[in-house]
Short mmCIF file of N, CA, C and O in Angstrom, two decimals:
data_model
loop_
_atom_site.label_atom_id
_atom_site.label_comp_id
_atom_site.label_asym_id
_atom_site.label_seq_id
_atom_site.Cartn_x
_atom_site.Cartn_y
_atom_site.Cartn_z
N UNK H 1 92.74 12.30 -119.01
CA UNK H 1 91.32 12.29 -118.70
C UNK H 1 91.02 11.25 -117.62
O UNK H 1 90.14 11.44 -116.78
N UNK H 2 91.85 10.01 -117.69
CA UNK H 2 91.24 8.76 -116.42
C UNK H 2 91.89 9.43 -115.83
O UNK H 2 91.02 10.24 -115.49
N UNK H 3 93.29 9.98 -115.14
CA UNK H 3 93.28 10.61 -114.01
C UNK H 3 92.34 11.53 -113.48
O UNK H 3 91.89 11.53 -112.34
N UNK H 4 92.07 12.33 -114.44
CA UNK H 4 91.04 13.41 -113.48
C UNK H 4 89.86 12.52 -113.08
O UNK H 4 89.44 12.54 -111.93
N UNK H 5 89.29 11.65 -114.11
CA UNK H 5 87.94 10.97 -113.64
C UNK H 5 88.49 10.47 -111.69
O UNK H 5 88.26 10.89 -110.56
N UNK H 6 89.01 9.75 -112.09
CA UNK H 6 89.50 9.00 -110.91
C UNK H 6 89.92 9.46 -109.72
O UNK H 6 89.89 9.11 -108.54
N UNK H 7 90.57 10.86 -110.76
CA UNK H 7 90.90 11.79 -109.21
C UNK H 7 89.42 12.17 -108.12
O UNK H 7 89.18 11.90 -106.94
N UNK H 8 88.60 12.97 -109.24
CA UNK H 8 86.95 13.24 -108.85
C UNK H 8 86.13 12.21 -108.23
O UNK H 8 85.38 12.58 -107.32
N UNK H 9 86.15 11.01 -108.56
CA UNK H 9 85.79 10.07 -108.14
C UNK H 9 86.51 9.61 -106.42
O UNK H 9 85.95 9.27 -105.38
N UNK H 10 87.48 9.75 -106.65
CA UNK H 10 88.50 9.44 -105.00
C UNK H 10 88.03 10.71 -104.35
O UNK H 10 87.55 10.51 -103.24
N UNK H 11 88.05 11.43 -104.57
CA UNK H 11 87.33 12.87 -104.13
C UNK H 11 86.43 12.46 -103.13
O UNK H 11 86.43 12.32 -101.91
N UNK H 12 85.51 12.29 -104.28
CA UNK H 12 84.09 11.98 -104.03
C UNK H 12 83.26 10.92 -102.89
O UNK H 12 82.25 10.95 -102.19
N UNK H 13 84.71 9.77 -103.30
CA UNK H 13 84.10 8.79 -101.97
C UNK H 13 84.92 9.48 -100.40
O UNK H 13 84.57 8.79 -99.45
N UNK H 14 85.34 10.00 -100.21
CA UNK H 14 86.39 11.11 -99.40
C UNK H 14 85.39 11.96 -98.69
O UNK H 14 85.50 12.11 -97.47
N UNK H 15 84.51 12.48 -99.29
CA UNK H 15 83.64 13.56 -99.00
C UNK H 15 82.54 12.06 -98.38
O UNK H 15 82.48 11.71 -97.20
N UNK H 16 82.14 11.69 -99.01
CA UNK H 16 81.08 10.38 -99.01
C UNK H 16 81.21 9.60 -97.11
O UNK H 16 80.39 9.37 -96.22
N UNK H 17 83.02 9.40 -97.28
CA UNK H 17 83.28 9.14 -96.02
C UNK H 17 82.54 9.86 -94.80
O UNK H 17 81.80 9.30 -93.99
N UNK H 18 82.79 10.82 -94.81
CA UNK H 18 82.98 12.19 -93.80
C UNK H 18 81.98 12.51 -93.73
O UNK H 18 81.91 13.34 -92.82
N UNK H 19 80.57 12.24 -94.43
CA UNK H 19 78.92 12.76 -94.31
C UNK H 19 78.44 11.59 -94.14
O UNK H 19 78.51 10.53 -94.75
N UNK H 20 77.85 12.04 -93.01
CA UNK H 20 76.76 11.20 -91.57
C UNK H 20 76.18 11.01 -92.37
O UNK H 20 75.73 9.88 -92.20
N UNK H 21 75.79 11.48 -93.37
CA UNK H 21 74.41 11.01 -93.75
C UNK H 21 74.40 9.90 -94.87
O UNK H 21 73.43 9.72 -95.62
N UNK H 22 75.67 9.12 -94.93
CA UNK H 22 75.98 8.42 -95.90
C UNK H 22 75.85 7.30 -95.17
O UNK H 22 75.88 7.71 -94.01
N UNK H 23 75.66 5.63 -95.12
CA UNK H 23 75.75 4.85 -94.57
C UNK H 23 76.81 4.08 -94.78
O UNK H 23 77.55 4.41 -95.70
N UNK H 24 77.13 2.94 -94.03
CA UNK H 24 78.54 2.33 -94.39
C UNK H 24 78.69 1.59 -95.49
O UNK H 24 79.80 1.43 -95.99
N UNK H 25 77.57 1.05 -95.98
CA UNK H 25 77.02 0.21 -97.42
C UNK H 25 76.66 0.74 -98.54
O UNK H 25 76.47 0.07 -99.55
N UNK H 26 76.48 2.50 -98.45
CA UNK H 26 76.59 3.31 -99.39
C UNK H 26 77.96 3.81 -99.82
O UNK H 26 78.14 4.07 -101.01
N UNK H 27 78.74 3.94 -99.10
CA UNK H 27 80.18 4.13 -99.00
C UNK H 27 81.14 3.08 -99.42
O UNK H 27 82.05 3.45 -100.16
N UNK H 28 81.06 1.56 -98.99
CA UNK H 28 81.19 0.37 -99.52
C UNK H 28 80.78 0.27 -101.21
O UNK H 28 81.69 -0.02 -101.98
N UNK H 29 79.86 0.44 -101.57
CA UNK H 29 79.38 0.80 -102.71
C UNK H 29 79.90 1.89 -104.11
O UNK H 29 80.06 1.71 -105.32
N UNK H 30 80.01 2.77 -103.42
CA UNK H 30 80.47 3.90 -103.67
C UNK H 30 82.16 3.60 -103.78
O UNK H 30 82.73 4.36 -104.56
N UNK H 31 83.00 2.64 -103.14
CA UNK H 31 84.32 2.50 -103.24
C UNK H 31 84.40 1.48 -104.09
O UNK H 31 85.42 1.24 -104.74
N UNK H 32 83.37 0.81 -104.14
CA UNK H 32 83.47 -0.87 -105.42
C UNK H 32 83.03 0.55 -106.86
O UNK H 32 83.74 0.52 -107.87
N UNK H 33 82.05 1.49 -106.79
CA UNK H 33 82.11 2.02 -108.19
C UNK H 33 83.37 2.77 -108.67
O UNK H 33 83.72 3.03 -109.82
N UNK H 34 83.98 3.06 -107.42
CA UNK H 34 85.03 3.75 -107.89
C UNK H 34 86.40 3.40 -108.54
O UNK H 34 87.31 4.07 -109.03
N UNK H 35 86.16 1.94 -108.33
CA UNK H 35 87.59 0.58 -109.24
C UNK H 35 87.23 0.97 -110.60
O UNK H 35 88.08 1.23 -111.45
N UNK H 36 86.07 1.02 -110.79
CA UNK H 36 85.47 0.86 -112.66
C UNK H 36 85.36 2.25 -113.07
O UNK H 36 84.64 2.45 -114.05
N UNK H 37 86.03 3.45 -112.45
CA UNK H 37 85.63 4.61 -113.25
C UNK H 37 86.31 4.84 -114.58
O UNK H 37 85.66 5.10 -115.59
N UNK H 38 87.33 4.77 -114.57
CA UNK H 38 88.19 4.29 -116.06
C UNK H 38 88.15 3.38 -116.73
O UNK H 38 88.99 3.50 -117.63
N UNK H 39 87.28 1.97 -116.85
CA UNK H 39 86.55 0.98 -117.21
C UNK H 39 85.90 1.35 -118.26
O UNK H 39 84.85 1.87 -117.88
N UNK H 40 85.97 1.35 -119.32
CA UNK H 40 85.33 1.39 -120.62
C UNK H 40 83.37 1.49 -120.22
O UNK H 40 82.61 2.44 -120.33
N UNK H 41 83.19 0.45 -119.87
CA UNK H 41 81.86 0.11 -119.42
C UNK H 41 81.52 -0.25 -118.03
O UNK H 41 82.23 -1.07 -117.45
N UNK H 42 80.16 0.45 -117.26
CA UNK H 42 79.96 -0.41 -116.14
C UNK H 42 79.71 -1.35 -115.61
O UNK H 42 79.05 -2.00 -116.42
N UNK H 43 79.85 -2.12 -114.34
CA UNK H 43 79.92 -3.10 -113.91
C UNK H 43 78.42 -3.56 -113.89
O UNK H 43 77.51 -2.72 -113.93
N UNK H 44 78.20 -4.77 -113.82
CA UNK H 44 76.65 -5.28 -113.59
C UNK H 44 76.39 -4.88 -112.36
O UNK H 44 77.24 -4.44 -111.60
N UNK H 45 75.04 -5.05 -112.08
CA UNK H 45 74.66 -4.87 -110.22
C UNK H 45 75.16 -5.75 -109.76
O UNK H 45 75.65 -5.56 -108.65
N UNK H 46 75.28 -7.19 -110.41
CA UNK H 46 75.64 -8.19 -109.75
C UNK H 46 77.21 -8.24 -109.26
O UNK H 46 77.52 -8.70 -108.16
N UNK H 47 77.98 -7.81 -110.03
CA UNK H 47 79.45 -7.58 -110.11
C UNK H 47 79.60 -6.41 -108.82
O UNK H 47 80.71 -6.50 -108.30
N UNK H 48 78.99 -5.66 -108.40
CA UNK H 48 78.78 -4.05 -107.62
C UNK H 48 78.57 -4.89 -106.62
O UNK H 48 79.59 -5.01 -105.94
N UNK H 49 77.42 -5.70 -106.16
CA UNK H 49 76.67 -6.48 -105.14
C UNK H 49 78.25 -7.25 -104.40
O UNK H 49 78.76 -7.08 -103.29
N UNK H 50 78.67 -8.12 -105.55
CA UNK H 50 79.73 -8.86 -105.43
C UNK H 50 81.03 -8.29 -104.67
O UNK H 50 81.79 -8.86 -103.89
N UNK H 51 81.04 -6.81 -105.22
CA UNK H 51 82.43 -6.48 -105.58
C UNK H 51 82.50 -5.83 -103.46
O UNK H 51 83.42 -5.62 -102.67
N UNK H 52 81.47 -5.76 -103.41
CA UNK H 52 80.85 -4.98 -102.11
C UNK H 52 80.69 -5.64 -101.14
O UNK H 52 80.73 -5.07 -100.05
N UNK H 53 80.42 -7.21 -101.21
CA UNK H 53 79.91 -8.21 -100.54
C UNK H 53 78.59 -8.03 -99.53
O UNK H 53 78.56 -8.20 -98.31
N UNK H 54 77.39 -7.61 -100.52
CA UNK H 54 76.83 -6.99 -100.20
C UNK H 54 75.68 -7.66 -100.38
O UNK H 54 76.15 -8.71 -100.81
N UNK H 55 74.41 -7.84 -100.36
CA UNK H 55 73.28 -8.81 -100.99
C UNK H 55 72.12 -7.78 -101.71
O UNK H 55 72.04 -6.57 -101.49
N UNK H 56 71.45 -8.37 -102.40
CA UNK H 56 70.60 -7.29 -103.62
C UNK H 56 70.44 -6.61 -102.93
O UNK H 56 71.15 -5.61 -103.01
N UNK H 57 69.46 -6.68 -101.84
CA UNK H 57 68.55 -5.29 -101.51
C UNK H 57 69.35 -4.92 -100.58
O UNK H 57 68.40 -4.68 -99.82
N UNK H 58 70.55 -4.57 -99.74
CA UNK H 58 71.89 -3.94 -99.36
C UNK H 58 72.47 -3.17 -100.53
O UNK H 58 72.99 -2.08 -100.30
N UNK H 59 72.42 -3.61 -101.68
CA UNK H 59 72.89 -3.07 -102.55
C UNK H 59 71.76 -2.10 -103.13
O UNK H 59 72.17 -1.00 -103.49
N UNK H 60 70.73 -2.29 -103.24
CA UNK H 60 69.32 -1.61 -103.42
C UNK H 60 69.34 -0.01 -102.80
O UNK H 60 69.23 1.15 -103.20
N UNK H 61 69.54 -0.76 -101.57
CA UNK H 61 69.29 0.06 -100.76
C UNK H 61 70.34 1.47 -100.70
O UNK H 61 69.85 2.59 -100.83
N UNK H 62 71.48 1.30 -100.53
CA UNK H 62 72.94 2.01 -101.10
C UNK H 62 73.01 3.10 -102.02
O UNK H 62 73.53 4.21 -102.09
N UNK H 63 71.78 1.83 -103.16
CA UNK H 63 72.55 2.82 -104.61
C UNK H 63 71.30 3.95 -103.97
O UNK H 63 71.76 5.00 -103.53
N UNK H 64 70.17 3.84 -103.93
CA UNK H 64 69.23 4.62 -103.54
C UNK H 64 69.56 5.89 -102.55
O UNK H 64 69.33 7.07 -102.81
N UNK H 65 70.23 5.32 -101.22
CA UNK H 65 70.67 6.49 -100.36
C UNK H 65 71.73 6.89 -101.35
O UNK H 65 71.04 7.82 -101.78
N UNK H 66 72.72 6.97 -102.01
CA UNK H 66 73.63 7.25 -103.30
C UNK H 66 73.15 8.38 -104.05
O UNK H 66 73.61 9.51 -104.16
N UNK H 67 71.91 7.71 -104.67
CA UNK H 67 71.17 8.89 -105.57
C UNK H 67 70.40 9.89 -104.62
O UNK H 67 70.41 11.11 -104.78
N UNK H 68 69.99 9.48 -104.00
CA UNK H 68 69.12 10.57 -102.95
C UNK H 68 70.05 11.62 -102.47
O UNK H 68 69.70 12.75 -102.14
N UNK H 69 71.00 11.26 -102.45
CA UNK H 69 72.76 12.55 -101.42
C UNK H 69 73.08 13.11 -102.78
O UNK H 69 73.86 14.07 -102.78
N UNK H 70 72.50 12.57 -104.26
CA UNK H 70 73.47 13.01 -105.04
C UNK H 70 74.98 12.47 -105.34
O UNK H 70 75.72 13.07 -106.12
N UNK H 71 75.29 11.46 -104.76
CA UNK H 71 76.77 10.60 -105.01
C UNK H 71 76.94 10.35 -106.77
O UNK H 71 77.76 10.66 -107.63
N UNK H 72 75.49 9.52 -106.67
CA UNK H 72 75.18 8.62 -107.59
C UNK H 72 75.53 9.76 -108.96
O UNK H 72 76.44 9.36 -109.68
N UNK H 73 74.99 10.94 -109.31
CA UNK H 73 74.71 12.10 -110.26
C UNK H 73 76.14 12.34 -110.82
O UNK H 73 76.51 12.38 -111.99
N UNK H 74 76.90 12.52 -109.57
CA UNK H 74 78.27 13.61 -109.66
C UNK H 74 78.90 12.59 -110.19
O UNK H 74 79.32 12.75 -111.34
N UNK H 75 79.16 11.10 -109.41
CA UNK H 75 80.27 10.36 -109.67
C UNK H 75 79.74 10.04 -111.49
O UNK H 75 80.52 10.11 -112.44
N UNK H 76 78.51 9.76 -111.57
CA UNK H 76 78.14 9.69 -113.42
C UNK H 76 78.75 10.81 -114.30
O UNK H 76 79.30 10.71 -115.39
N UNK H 77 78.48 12.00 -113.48
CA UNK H 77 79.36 13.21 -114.13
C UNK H 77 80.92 12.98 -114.52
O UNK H 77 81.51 13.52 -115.45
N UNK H 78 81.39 12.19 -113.73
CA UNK H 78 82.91 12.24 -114.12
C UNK H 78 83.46 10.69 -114.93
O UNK H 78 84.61 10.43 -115.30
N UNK H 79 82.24 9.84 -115.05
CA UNK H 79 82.58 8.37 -115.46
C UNK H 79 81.09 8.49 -116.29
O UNK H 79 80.29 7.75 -115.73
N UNK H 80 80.61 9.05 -117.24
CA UNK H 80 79.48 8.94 -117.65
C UNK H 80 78.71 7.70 -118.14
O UNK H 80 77.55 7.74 -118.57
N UNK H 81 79.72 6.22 -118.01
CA UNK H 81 78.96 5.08 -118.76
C UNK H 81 78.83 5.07 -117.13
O UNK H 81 78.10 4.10 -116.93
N UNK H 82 79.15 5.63 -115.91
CA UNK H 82 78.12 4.48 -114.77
C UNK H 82 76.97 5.27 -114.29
O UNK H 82 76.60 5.36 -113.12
N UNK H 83 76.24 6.02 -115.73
CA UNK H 83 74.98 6.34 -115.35
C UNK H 83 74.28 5.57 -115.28
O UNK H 83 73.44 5.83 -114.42
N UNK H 84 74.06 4.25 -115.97
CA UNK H 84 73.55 3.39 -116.33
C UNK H 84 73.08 2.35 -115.35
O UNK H 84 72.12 1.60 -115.57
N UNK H 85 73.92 2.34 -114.05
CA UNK H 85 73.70 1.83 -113.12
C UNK H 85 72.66 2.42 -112.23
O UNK H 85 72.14 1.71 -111.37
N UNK H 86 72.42 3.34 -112.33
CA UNK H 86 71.39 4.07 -111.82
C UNK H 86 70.12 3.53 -112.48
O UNK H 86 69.34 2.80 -111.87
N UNK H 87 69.93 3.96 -113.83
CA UNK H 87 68.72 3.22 -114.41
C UNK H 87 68.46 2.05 -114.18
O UNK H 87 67.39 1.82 -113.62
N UNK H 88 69.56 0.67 -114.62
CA UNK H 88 69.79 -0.84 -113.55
C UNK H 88 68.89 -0.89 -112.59
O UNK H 88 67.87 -1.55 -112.39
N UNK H 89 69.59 0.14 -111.88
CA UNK H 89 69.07 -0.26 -109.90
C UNK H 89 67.39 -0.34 -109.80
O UNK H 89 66.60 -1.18 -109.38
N UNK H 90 67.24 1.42 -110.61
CA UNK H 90 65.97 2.26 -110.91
C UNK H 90 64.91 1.50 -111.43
O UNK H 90 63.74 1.67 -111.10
N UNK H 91 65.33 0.62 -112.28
CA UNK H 91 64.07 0.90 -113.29
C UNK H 91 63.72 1.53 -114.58
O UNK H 91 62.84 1.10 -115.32
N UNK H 92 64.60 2.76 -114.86
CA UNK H 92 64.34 3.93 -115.26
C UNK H 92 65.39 3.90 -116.53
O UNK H 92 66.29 3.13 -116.86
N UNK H 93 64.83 5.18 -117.10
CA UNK H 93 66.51 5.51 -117.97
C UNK H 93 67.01 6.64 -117.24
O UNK H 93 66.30 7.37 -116.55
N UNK H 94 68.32 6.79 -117.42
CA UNK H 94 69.13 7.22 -116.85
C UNK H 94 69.02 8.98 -117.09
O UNK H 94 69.84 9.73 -116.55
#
């Protein structure tokens, strides 16, 4: 099962690469979530921010273009505790 997650996930930032419409700090982002997909639990924002070298609202900003492309949805689909990071970022529940 962590292989396939991980496989989907490497996928995913692959595709992520290759669409213009992704930015380089969404992609950065998107490759720090993809260390923790087999991770029991997700990473804090702060740990993501960190892991990215990135500053809050860089990181704000990311997870947002992320969820807006849909990154954010699919990659939760295949690692379901990093839905949670979405709500985090959001505000929201997940």
């Amino acid at each position: 099962m962590f292989a396939a997650s991980l496989y989907a996930a490497e996928r995913l930032l692959a595709e992520a690469i290759h669409d213009e419409h992704v930015s380089v700090d969404a992609v950065v982002v998107l490759d720090a979530l993809t260390e923790h997909v087999t991770a029991e639990k997700a990473p804090s924002l702060d740990a993501v921010a960190r892991d990215a070298q990135l500053t809050p609202e860089q990181l704000d900003t990311a997870l947002h273009d992320l969820a807006e492309l849909g990154y954010l949805q699919e990659l939760a689909e295949h690692a379901p505790h990093l839905s949670g990071l979405r709500a985090a970022a959001f505000g929201t529940a997940a």
